[in-house]
CSV table of C-alpha atoms and ligand atoms in Angstrom, one decimal:
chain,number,residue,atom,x,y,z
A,1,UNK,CA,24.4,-32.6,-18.4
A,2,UNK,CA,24.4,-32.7,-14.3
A,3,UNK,CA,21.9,-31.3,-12.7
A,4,UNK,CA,23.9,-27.4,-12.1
A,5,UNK,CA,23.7,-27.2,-15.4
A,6,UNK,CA,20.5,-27.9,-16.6
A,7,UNK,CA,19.5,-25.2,-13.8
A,8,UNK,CA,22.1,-22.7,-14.5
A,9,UNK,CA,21.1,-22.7,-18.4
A,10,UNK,CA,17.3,-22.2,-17.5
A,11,UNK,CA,18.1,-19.5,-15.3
A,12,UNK,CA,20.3,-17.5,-18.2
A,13,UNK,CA,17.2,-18.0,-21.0
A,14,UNK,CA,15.3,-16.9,-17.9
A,15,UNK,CA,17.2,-14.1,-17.6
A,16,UNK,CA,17.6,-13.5,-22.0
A,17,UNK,CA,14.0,-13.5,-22.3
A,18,UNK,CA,12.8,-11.6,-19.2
A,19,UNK,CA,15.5,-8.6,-20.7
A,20,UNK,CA,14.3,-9.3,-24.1
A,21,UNK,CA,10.9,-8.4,-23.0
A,22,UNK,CA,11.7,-5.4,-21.3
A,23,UNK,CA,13.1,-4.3,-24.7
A,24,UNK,CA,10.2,-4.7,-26.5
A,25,UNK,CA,7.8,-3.4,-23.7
A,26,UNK,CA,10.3,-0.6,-24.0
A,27,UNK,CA,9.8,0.2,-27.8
A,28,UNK,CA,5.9,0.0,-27.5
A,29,UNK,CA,5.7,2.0,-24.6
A,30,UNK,CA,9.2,3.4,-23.5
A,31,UNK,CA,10.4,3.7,-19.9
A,32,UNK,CA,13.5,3.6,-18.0
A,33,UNK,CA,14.7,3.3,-14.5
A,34,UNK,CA,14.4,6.3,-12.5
A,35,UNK,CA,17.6,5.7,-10.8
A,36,UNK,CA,19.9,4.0,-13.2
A,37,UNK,CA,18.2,4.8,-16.8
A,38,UNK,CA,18.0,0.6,-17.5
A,39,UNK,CA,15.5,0.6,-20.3
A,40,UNK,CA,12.6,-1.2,-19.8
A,41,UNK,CA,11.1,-1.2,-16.2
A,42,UNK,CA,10.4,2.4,-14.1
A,43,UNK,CA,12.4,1.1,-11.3
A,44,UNK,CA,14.9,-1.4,-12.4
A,45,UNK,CA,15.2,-4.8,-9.9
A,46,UNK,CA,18.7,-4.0,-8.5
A,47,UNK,CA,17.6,-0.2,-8.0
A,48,UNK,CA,14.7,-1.3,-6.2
A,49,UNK,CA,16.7,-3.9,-3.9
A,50,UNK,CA,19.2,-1.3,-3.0
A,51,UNK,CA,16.5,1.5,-2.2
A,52,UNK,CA,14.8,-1.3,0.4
A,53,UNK,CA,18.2,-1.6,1.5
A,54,UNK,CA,18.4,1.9,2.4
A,55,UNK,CA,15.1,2.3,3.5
A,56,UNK,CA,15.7,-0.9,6.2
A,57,UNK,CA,19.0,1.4,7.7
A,58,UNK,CA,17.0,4.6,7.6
A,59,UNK,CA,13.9,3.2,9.5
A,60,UNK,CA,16.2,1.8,12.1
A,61,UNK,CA,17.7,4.6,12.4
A,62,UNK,CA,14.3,6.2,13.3
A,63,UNK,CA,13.6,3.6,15.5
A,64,UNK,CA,10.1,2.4,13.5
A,65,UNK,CA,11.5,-1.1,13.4
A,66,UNK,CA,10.7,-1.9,16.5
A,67,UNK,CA,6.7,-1.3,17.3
A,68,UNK,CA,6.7,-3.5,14.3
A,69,UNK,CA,6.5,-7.1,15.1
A,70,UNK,CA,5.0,-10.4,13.4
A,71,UNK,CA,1.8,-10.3,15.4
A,72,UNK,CA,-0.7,-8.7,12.2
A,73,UNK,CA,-4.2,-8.1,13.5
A,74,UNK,CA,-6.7,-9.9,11.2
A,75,UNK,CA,-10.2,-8.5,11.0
A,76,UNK,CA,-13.3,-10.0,9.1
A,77,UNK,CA,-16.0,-7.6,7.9
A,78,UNK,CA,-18.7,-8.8,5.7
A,79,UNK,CA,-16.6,-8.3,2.6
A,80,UNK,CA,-13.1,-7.7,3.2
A,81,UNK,CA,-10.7,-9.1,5.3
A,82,UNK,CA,-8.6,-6.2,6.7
A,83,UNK,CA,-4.6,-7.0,8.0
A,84,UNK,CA,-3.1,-4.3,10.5
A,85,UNK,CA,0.1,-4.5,11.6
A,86,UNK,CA,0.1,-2.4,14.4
A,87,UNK,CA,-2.4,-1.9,17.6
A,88,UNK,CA,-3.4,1.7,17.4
A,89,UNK,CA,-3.5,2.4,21.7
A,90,UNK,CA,0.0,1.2,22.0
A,91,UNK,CA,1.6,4.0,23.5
A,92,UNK,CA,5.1,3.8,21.1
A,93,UNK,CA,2.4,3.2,18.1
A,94,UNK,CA,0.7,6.2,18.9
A,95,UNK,CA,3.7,8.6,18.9
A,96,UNK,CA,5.3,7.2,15.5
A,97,UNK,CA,1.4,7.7,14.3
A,98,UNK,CA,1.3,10.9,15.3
A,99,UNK,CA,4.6,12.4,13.9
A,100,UNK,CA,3.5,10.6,10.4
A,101,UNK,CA,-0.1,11.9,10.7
A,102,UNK,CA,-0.4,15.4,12.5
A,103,UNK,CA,3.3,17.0,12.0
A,104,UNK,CA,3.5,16.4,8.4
A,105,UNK,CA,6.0,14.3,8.5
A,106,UNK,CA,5.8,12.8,4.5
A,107,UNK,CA,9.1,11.6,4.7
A,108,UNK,CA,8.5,8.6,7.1
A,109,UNK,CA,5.2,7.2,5.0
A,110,UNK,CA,7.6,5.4,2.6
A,111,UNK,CA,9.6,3.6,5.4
A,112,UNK,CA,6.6,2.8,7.2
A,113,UNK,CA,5.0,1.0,3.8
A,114,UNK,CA,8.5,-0.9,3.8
A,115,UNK,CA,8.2,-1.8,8.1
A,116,UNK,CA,4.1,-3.0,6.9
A,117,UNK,CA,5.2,-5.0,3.9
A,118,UNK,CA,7.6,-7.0,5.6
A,119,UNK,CA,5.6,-7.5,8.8
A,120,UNK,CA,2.6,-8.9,6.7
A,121,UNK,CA,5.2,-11.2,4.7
A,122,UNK,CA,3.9,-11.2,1.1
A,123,UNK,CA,1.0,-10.5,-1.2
A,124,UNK,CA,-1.6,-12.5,-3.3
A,125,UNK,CA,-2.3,-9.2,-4.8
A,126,UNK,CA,-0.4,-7.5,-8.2
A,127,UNK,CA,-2.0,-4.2,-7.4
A,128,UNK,CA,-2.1,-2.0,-4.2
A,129,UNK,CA,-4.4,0.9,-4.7
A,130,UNK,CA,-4.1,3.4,-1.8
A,131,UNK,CA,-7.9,4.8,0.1
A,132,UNK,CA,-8.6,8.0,-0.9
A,133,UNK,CA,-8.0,11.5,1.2
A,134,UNK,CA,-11.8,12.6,1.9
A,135,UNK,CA,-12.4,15.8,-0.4
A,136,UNK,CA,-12.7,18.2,2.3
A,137,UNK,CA,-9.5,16.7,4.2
A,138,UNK,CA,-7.1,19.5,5.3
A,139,UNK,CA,-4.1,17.4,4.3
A,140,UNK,CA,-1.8,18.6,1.6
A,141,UNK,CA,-1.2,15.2,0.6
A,142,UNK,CA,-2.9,11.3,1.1
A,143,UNK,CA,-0.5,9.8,3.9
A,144,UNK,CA,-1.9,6.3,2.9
A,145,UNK,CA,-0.6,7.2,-0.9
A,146,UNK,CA,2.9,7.0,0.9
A,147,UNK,CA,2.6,4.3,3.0
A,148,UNK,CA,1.8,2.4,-0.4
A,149,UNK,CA,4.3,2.9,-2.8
A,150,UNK,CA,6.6,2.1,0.4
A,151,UNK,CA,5.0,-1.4,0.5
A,152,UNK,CA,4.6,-1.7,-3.3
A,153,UNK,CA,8.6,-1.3,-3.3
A,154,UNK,CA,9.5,-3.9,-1.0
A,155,UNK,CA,6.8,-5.9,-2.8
A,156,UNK,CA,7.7,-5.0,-6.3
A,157,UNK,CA,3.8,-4.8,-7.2
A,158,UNK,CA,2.5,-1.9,-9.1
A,159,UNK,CA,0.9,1.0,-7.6
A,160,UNK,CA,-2.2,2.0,-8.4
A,161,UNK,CA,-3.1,5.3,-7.5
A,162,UNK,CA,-6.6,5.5,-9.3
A,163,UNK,CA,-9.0,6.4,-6.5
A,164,UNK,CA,-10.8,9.8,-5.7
A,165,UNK,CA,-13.4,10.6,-3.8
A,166,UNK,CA,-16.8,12.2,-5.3
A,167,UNK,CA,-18.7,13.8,-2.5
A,168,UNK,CA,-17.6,16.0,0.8
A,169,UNK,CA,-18.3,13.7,4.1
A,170,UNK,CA,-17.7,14.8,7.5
A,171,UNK,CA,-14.2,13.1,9.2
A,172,UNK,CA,-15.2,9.4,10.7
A,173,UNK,CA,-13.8,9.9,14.1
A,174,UNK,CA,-16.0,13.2,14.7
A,175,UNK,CA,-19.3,11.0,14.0
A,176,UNK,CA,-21.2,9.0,16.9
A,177,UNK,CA,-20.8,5.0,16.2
A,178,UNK,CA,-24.8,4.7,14.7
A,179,UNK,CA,-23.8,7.5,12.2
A,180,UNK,CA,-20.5,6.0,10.6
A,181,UNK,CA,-22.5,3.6,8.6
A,182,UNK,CA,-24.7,5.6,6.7
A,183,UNK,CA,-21.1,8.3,6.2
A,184,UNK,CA,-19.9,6.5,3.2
A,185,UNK,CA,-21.4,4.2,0.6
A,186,UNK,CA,-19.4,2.2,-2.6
A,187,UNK,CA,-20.3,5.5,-4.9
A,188,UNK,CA,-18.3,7.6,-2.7
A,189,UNK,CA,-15.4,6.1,-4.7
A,190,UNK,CA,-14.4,6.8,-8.4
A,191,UNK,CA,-11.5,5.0,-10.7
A,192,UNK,CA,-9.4,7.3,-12.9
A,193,UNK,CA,-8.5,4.1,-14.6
A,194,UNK,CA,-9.9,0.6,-15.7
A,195,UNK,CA,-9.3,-1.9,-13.0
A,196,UNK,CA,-11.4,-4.9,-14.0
A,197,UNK,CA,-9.8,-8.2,-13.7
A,198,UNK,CA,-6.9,-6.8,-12.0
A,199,UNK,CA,-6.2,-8.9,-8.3
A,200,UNK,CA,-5.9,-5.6,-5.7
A,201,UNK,CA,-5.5,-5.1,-2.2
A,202,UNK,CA,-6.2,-1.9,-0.2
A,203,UNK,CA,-4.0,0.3,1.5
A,204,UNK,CA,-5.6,2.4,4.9
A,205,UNK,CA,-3.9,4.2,8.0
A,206,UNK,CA,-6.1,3.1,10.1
A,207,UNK,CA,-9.1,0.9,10.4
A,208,UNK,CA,-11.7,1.7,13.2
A,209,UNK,CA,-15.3,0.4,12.3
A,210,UNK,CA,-14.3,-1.3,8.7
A,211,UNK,CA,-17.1,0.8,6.9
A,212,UNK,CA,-14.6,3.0,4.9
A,213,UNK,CA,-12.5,-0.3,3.8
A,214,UNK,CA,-16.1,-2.2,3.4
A,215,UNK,CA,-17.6,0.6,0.9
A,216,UNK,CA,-13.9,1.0,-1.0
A,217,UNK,CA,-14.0,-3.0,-1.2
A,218,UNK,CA,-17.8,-2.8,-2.7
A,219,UNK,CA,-16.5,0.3,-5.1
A,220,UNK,CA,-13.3,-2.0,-6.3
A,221,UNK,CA,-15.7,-4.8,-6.9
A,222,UNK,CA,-18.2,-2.8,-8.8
A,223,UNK,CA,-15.8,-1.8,-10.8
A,224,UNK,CA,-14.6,-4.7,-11.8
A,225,UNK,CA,-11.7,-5.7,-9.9
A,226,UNK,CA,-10.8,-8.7,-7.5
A,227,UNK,CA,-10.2,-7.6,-3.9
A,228,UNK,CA,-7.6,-9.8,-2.2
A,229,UNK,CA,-7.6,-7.9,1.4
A,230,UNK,CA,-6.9,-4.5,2.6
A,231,UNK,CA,-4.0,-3.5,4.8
A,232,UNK,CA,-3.8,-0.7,6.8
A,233,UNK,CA,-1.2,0.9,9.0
A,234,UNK,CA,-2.5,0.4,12.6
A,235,UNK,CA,-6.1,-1.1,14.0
A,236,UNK,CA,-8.0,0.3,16.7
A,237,UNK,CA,-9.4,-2.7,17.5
A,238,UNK,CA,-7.6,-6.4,18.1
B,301,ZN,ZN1,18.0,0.9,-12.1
């Protein structure tokens, strides 16, 4: 047996057992592709490729690809390590921003998620779970929420979409720097699952002074999980 071989028959039981799998995962707790109906996974592997695929030509067509580029901003804060992808005073940033954020427009948070995904490169998390909206937000739906299940497609890591918030606090950006701190704490944040053990990341628009991402961070912790880094959209900061 040349070498070919030997690989070529490890990739078909590779293949066998990963299906076989499915199939059992599928009798205990059934599911099927969305797209296609394949049994076994929500969003089948060559669904998911062709929907990046689609979502690359629609973004261009949009013209998001290019404010994204390889240069990630990385922040430290004392116990998360947040990765932007794009600087938030950039004039071209701030329009896209703006049409995502203030005109509602829901339909470009997926293609965004894909634009961020690729611009970081890859993951050490399986989970992305999403900030979320504060409980008196005006929003009809969490922006960030979109912006991760784009990433978590081009990632093919699960969404977790678990977070609420449990009090009213008044918006960040309308508080003076000294009072940000002291606007959010770790039990701001409840799980609607159990997330212990599982290795997330965190998914923001936009990170200004860190304390939202730090107290989300210290909530995912307390809970159980392991925080890998949190991500977010744009940085005001560099
Ligand atoms: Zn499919």
């Amino acid at each position: 047996m040349n070498a070919t071989t030997g690989v070529m028959s490890l990739y078909t039981l590779r293949g066998i057992s990963s299906r076989l799998r499915a199939y059992f995962l599928h009798l205990i707790w059934p599911s099927s592709c969305e797209v296609c109906g394949r049994i076994g996974e929500s969003l089948c592997e060559s669904c998911r490729q062709e929907r990046i695929r689609r979502e690359a030509e629609s973004d261009k067509a949009r013209g998001f690809y290019r404010i994204f580029t390889s240069d990630i901003i990385t922040r430290e804060f004392d116990n998360v390590t947040v990765y932007s992808a794009l600087y938030y005073h950039d004039i071209h940033v701030k329009t896209v921003i703006h049409k995502f954020k203030e005109e509602g427009r829901r339909d470009m948070g997926h293609p965004l998620g894909v634009c961020m995904a690729r611009a970081f490169g890859e993951t050490e998390a399986d989970y992305i779970i999403p900030a979320p909206l504060r409980m008196n937000s005006e929003r009809m739906y969490n922006q960030t929420s979109e912006l991760a299940k784009g990433m978590c497609d081009y990632w093919g890591v699960e969404l977790l979409d678990v977070s609420e918030r449990t009090r009213e606090r008044p918006h960040q950006m309308r508080l003076g720097a000294s009072d940000r701190r002291n606007n959010i704490a770790p039990d701001d944040f409840k799980f609607m699952r159990d997330i212990r053990g599982l290795r997330v990341a965190l998914v923001d628009d936009v990170c200004t002074t860190g304390y939202t991402l730090m107290a989300f961070a210290e909530a995912c912790r307390l809970a159980g999980a392991k925080v890998i880094c949190a991500y977010t959209l744009s940085s005001t900061n560099r």
